[in-house]
Structure formats: C-alpha cells, structure tokens
Backbone as a printed PyTorch tensor [residue, N CA C, xyz], in Angstrom:
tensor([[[  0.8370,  -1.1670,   0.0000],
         [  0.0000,   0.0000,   0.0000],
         [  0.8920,   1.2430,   0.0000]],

        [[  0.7290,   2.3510,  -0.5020],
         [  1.4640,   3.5650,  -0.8270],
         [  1.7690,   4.1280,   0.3180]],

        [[  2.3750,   5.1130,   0.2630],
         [  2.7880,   5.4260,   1.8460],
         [  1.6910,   7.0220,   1.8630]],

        [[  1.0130,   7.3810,   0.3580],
         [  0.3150,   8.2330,   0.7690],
         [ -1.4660,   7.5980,   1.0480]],

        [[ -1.5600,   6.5030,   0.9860],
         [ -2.7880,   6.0090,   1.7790],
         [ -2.4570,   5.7790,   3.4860]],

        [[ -2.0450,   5.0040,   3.6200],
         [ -1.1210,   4.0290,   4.9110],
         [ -1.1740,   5.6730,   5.7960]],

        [[ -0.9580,   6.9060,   5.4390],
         [ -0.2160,   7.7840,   5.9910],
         [ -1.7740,   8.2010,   6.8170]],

        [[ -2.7200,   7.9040,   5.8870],
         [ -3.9340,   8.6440,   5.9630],
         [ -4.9310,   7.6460,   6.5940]],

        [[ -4.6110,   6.7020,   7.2380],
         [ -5.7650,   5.3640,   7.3770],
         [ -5.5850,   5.6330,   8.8460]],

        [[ -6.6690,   5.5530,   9.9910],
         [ -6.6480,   5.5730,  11.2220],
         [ -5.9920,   4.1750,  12.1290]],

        [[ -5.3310,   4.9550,  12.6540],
         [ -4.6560,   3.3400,  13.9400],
         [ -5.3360,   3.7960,  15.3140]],

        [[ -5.4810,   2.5700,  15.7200],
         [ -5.8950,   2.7960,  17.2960],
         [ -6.0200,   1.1090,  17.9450]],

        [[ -6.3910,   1.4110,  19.2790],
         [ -6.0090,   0.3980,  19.8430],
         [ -4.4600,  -0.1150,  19.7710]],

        [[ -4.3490,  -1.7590,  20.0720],
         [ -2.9520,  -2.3620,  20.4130],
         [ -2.7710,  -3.2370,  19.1610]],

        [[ -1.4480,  -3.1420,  19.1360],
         [ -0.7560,  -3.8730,  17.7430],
         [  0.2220,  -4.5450,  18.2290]],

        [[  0.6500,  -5.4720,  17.4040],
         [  2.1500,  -6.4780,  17.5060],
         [  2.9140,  -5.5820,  16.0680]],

        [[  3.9240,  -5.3970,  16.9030],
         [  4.9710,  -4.5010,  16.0370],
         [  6.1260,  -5.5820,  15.7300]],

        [[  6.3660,  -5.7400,  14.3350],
         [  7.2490,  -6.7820,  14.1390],
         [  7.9720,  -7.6320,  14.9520]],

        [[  6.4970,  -8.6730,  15.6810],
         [  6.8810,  -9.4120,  16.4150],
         [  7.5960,  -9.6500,  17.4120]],

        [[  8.3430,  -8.0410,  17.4010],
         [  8.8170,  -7.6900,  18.9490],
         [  8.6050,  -7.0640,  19.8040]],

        [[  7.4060,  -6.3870,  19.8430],
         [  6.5470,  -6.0760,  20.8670],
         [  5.4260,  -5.6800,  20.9310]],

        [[  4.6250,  -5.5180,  21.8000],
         [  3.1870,  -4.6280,  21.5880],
         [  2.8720,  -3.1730,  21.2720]],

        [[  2.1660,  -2.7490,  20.7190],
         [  2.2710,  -1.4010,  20.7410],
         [  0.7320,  -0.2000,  20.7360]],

        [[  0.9810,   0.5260,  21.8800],
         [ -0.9630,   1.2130,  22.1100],
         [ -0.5420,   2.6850,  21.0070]],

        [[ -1.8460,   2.4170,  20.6070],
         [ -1.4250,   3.7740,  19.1970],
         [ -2.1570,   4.2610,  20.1310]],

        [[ -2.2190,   5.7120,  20.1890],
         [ -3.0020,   6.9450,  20.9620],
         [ -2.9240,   8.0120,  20.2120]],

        [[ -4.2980,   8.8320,  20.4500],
         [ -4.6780,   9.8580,  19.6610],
         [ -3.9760,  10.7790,  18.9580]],

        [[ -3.1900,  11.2590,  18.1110],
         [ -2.1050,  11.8810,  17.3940],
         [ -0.4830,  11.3510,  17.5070]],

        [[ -0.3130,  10.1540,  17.9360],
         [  1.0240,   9.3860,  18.2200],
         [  1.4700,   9.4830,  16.5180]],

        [[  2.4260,   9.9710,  16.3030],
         [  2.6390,  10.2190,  15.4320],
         [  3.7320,   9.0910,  14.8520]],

        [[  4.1620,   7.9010,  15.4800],
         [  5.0460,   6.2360,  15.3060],
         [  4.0080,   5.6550,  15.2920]],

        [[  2.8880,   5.3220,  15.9030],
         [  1.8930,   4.7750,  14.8840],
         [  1.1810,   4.2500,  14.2270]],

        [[  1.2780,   5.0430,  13.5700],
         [  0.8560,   4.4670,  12.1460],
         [  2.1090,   3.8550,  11.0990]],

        [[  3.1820,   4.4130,  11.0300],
         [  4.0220,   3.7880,  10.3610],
         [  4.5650,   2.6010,  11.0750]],

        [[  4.4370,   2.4590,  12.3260],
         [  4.8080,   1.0920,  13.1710],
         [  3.5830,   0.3310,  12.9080]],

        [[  2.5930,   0.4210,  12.4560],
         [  1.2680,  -0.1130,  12.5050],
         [  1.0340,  -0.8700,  10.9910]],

        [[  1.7090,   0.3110,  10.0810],
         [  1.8820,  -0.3950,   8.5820],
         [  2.8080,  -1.0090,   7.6930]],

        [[  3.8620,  -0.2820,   8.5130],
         [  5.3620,  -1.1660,   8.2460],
         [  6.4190,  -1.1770,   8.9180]],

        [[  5.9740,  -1.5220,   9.8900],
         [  6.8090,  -2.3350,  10.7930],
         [  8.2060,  -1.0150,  11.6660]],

        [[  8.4840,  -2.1770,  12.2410],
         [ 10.1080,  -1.2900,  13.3710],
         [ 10.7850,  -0.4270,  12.4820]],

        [[ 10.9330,  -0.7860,  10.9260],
         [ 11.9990,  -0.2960,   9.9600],
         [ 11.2580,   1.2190,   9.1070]],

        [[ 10.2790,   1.4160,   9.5360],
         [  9.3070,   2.4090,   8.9930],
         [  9.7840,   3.7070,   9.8210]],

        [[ 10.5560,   3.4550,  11.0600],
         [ 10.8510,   4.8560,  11.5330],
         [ 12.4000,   5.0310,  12.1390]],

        [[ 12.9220,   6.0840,  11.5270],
         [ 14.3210,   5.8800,  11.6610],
         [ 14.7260,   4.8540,  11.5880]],

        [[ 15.2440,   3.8410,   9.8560],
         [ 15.4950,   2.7280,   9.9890],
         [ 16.9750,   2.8020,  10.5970]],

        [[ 17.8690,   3.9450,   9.6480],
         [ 19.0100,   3.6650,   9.8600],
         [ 19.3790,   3.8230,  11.7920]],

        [[ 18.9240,   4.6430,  12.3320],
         [ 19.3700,   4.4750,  13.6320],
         [ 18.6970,   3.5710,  14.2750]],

        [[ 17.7740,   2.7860,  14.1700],
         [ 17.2190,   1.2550,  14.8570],
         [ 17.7840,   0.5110,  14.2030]],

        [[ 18.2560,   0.1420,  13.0530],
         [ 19.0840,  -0.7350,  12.7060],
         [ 20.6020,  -0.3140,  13.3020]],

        [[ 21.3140,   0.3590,  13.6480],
         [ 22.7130,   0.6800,  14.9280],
         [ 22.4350,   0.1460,  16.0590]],

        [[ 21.0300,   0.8070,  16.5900],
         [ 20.4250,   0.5380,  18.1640],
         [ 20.6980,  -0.9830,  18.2950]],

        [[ 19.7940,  -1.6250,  17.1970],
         [ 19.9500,  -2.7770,  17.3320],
         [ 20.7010,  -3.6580,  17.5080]],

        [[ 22.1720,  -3.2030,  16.4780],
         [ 23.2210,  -4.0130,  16.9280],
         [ 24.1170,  -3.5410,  17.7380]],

        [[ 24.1210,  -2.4960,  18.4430],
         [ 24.6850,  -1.9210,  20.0810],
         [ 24.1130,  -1.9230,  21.0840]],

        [[ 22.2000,  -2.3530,  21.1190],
         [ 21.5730,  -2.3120,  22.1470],
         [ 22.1400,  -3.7820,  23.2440]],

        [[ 22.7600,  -3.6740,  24.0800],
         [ 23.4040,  -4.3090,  25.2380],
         [ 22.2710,  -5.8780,  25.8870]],

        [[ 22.6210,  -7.1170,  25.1120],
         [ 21.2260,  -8.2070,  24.8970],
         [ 21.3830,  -8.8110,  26.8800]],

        [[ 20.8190,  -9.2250,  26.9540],
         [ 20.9860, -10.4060,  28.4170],
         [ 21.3450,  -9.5320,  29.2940]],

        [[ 20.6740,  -7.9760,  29.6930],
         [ 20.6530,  -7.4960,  30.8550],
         [ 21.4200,  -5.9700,  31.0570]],

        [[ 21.9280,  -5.7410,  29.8470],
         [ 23.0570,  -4.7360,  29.8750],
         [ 21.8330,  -3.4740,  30.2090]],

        [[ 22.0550,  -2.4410,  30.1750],
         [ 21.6240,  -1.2860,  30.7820],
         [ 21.7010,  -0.1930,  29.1340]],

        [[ 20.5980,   0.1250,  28.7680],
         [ 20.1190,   1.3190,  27.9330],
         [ 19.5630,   2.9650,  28.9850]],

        [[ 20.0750,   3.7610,  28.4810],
         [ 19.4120,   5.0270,  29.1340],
         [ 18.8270,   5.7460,  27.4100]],

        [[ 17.6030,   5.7240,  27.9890],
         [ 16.7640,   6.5050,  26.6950],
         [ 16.1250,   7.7250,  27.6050]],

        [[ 16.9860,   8.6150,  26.5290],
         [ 16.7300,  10.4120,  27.3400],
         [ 15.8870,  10.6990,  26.1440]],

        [[ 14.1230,  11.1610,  26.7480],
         [ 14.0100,  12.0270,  25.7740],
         [ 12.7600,  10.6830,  24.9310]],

        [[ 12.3540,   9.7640,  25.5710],
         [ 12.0770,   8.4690,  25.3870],
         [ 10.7750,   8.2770,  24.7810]],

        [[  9.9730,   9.8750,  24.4530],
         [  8.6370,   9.5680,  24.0700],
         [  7.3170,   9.0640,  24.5790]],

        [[  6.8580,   7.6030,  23.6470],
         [  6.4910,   6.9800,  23.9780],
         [  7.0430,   5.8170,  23.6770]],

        [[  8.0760,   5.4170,  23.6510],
         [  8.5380,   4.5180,  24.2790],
         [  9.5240,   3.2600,  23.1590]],

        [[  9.4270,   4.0530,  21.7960],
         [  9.7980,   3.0230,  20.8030],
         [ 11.6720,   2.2140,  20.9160]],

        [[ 12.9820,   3.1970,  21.6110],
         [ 13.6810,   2.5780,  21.7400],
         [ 13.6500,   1.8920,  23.0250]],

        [[ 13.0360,   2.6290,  24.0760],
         [ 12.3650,   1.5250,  25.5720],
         [ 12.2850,   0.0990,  25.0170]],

        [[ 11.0010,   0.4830,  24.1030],
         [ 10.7060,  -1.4640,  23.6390],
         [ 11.8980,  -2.1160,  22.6350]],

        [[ 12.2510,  -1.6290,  22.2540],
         [ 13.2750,  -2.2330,  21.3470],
         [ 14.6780,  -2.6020,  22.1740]],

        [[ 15.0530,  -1.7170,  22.7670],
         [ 16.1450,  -2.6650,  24.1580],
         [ 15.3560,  -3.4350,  24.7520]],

        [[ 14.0070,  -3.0500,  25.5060],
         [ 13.4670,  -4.2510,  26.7320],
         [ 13.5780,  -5.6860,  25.2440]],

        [[ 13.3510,  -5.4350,  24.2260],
         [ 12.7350,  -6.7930,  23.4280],
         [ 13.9690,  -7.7500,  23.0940]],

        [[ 15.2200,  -6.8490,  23.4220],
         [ 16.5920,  -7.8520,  22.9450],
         [ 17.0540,  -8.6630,  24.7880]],

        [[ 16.2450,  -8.1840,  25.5810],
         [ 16.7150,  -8.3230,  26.8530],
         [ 17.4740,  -6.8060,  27.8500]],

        [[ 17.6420,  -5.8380,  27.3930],
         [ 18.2170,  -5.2070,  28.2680],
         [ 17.1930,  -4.3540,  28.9140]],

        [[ 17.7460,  -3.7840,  30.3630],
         [ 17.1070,  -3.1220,  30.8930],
         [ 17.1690,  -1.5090,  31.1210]],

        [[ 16.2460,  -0.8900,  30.8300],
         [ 16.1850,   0.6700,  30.3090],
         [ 15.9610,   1.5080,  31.4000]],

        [[ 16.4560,   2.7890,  31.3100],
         [ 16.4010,   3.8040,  31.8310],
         [ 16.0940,   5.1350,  31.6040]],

        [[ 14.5770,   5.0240,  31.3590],
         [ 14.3690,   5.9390,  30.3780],
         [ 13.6470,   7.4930,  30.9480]],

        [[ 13.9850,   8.5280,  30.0340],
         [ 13.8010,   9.8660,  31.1850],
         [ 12.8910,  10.7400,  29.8850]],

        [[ 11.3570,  11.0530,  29.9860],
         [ 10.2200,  11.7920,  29.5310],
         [  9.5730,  12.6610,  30.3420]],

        [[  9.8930,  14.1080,  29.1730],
         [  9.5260,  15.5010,  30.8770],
         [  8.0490,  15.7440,  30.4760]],

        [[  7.4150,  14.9920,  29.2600],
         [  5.7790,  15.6310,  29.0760],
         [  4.8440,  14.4390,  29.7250]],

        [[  4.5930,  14.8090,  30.9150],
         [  3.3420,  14.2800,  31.8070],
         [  2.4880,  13.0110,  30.5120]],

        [[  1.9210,  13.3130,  29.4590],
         [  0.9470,  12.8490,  29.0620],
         [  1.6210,  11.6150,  27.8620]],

        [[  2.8220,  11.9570,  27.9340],
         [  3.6020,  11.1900,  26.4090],
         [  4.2210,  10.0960,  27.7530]],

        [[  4.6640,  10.6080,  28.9280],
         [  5.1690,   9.4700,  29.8600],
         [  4.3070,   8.7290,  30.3520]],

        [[  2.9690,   8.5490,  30.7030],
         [  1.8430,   7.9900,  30.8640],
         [  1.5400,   6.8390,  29.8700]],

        [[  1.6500,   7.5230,  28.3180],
         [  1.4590,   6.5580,  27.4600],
         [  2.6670,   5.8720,  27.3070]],

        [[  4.2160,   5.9160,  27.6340],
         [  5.0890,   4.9370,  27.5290],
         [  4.7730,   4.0060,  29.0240]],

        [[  4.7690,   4.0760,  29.4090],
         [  4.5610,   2.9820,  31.0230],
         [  3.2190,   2.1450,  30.2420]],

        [[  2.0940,   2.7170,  29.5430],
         [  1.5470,   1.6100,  29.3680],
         [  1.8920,   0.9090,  28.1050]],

        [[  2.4570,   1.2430,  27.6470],
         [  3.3690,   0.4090,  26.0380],
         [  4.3830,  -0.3970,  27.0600]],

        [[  4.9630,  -0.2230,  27.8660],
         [  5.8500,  -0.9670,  28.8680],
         [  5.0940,  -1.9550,  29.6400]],

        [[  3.7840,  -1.7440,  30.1740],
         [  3.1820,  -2.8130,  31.0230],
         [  2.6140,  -3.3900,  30.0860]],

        [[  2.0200,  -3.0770,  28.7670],
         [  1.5070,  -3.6470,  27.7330],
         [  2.1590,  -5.2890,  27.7270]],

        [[  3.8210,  -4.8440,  27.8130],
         [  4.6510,  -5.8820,  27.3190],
         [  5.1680,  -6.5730,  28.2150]],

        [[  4.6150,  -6.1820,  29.4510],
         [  5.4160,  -6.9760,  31.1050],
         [  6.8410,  -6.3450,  31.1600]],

        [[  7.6110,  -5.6590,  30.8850],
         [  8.7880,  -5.3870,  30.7370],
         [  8.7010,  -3.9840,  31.7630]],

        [[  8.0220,  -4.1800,  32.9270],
         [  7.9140,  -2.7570,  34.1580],
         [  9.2630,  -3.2210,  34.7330]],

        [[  9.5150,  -4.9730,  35.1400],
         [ 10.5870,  -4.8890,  36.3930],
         [ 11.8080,  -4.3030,  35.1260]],

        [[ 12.1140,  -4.4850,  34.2580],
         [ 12.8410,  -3.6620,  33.6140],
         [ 13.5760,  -2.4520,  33.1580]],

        [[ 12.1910,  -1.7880,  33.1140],
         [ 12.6340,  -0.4520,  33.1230],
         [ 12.4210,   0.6490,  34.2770]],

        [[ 13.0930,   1.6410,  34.2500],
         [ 12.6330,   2.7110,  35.5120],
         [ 12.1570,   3.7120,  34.4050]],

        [[ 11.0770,   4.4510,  34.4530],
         [ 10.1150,   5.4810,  34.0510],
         [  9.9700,   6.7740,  34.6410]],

        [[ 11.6990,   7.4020,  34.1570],
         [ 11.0630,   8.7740,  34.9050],
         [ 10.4410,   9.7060,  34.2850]],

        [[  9.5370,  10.6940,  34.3840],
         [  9.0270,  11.8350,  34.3870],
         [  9.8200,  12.8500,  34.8630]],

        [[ 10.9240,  13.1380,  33.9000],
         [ 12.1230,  13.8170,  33.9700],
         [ 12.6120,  14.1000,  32.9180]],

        [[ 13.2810,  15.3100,  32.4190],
         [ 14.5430,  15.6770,  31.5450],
         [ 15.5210,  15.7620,  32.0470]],

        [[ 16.5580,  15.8100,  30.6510],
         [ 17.9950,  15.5530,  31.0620],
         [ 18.6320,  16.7410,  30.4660]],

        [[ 19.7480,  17.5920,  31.5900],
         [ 20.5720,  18.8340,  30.7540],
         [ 21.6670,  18.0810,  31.8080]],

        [[ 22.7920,  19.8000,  31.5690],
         [ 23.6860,  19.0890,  32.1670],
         [ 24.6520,  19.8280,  33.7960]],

        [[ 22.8740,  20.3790,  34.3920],
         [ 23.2210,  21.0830,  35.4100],
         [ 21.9260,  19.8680,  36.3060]],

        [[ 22.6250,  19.8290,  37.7580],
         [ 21.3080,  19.4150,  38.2670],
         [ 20.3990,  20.1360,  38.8950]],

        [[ 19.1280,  20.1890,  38.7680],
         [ 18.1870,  21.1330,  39.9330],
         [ 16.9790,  21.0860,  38.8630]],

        [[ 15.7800,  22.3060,  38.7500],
         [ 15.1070,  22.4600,  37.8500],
         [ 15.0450,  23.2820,  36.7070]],

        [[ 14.3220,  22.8020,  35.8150],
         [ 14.5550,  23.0580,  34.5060],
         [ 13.0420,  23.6470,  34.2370]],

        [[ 12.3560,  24.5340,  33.1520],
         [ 11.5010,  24.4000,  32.7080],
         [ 11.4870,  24.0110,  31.2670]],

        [[ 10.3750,  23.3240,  31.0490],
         [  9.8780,  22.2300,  29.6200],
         [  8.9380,  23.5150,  29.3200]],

        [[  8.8560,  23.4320,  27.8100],
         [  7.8920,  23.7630,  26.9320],
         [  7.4440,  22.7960,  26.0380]],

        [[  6.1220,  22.5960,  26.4800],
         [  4.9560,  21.3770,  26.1260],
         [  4.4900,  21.8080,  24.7580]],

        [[  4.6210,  21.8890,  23.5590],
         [  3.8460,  21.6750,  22.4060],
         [  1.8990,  21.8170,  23.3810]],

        [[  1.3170,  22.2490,  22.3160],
         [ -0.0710,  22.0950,  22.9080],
         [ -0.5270,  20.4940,  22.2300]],

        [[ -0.4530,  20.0620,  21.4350],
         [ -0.9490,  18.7720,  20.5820],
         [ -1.4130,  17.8660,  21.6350]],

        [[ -1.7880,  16.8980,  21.4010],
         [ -2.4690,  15.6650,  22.5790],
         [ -0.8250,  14.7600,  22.9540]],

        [[ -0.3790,  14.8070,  21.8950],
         [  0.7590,  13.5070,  21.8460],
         [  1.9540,  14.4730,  21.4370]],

        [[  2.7220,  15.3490,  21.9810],
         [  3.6970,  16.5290,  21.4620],
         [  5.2650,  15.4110,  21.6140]],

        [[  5.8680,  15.7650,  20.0730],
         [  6.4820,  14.9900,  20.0870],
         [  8.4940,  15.8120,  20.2650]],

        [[  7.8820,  16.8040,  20.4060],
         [  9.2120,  17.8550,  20.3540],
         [  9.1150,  18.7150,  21.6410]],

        [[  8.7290,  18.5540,  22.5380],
         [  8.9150,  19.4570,  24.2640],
         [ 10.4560,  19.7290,  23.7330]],

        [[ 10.7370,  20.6360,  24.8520],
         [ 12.4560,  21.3150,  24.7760],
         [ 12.7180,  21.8480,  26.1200]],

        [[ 13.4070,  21.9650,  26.2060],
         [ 14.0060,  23.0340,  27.3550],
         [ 13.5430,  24.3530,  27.1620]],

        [[ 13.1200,  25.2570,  28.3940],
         [ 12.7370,  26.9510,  27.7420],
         [ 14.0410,  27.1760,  28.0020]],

        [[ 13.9010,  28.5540,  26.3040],
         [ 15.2700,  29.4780,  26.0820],
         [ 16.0540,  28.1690,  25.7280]],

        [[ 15.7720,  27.0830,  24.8850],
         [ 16.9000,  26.7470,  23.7220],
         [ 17.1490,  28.1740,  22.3350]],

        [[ 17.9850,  28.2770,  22.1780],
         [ 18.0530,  29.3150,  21.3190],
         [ 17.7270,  28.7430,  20.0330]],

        [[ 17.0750,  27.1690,  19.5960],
         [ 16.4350,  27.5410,  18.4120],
         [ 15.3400,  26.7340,  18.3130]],

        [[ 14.7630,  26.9040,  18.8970],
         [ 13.1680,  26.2140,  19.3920],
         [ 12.3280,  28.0580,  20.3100]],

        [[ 10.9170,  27.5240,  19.9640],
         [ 10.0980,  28.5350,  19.7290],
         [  9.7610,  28.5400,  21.3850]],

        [[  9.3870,  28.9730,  22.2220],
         [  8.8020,  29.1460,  23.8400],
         [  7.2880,  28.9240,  23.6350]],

        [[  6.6710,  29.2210,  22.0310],
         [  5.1310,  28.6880,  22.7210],
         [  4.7010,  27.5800,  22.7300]],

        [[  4.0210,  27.4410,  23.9420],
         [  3.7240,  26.0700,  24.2240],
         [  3.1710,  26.0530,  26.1940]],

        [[  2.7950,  24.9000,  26.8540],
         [  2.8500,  25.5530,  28.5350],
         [  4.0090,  25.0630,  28.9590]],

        [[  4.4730,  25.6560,  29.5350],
         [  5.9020,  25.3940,  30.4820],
         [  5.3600,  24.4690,  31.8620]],

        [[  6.6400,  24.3340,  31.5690],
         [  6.5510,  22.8360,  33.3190],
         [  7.8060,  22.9780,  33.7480]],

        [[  7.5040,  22.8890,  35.0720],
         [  8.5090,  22.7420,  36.2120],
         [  8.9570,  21.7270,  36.3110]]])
C-alpha cells in the first residue's frame, strides 16, 4: 500500500509490532501508524538498525533520554536489556509505562518523568499544545520557539 494512503488510514487500539513487541497507538502518536503499517523499519530505519546491533542483549543497561512513547524503551526491553528511560511531558510518559506494562517489561525499566541537561536542579519544559507533542524542549533553547505551557 502507498505510503500516501497508509499515511492517511486511522490506527488505534494495540498492535504487535514486528513481532517484537506490543504497541498502544493513541490519539495523534505520530510512530503509529508507520509502526502499525510497516513495521520497526518504517521509523528511523538507519538508527534502529545501529540501536539494534549496540543495544546491550541479556541485561546490559540502555538510558533513553528524551524516550517519548517509548519506541527505543521497547526495542532494548525486546533484545533483553534493561532501560532507563527519562520523559519531561506528563501525558507522552503515561502513554510509555503503558506500552511498557503492555509488554510486562515494568521490572525492567525505571520510568522517569524527567529531563535531562547538564546542570542538576530544575529546569523548565515547553509542552507543544498537541495531545501527543512529540518535540517538548528546554525553555530558552536558542532555536526552538517558547510557545507552548511550560513545566517545572
């Protein structure tokens, strides 16, 4: 099927994503639908095909900063390793924990509701307004826009 139908066809509910894991599409998730119509290799092949052969198998430790909803989470939990993954938008980290319990892979990973810079203390996020915002930032990156709601 073309990629300008496929692009346009509604996903929802839970899927088996090339047989290596489950996956909950949610309202504007913008992975998807292309995880929904063609598979793991439909999004960023070339860096999931690297992930894949550096993701650490039989226990090694992944840190996914920045983690979404959850697509390199499942792709380390699915080779065996265990993740550490850090999401500062309230509503996109909600939907990765349940793509994670989806798959039993909770004792696995730790799920913070956190960003990562490289001072410690607080930061404020700028939230995209969208349901499923797939670009939050730090406020005052100098090339990203401030509208959006900020979080502590």
């Amino acid at each position: 099927m073309p990629r300008s139908v496929w692009q346009r066809l509604p996903v929802g509910g839970t899927f088996d994503v090339s047989g290596r894991f489950r996956y909950e599409a949610a309202p504007a998730d913008l992975s998807a639908r292309p995880l929904y119509w063609r598979g793991i290799a439909a999004i960023e092949p070339e860096s999931v095909a690297v992930f894949e052969r550096l993701a650490p198998a039989g226990g090694g430790i992944v840190v996914d900063v920045g983690a979404h909803t959850g697509l390199y989470t499942l792709l380390a939990c699915s080779v065996g390793a265990n993740v550490v993954a850090l999401e500062p938008v309230e509503r996109v980290h909600h939907q990765r924990q349940r793509n994670v319990a989806l798959n039993g892979w909770t004792n696995r990973c730790r799920l913070l509701l956190a960003a990562a810079d490289a001072h410690t203390g607080t930061v404020e996020v700028v939230e995209p307004r969208s349901s499923l915002p797939s670009s939050a930032h730090l406020a005052g990156a100098a090339y990203r826009s401030d509208e959006g709601k900020r979080v502590t």
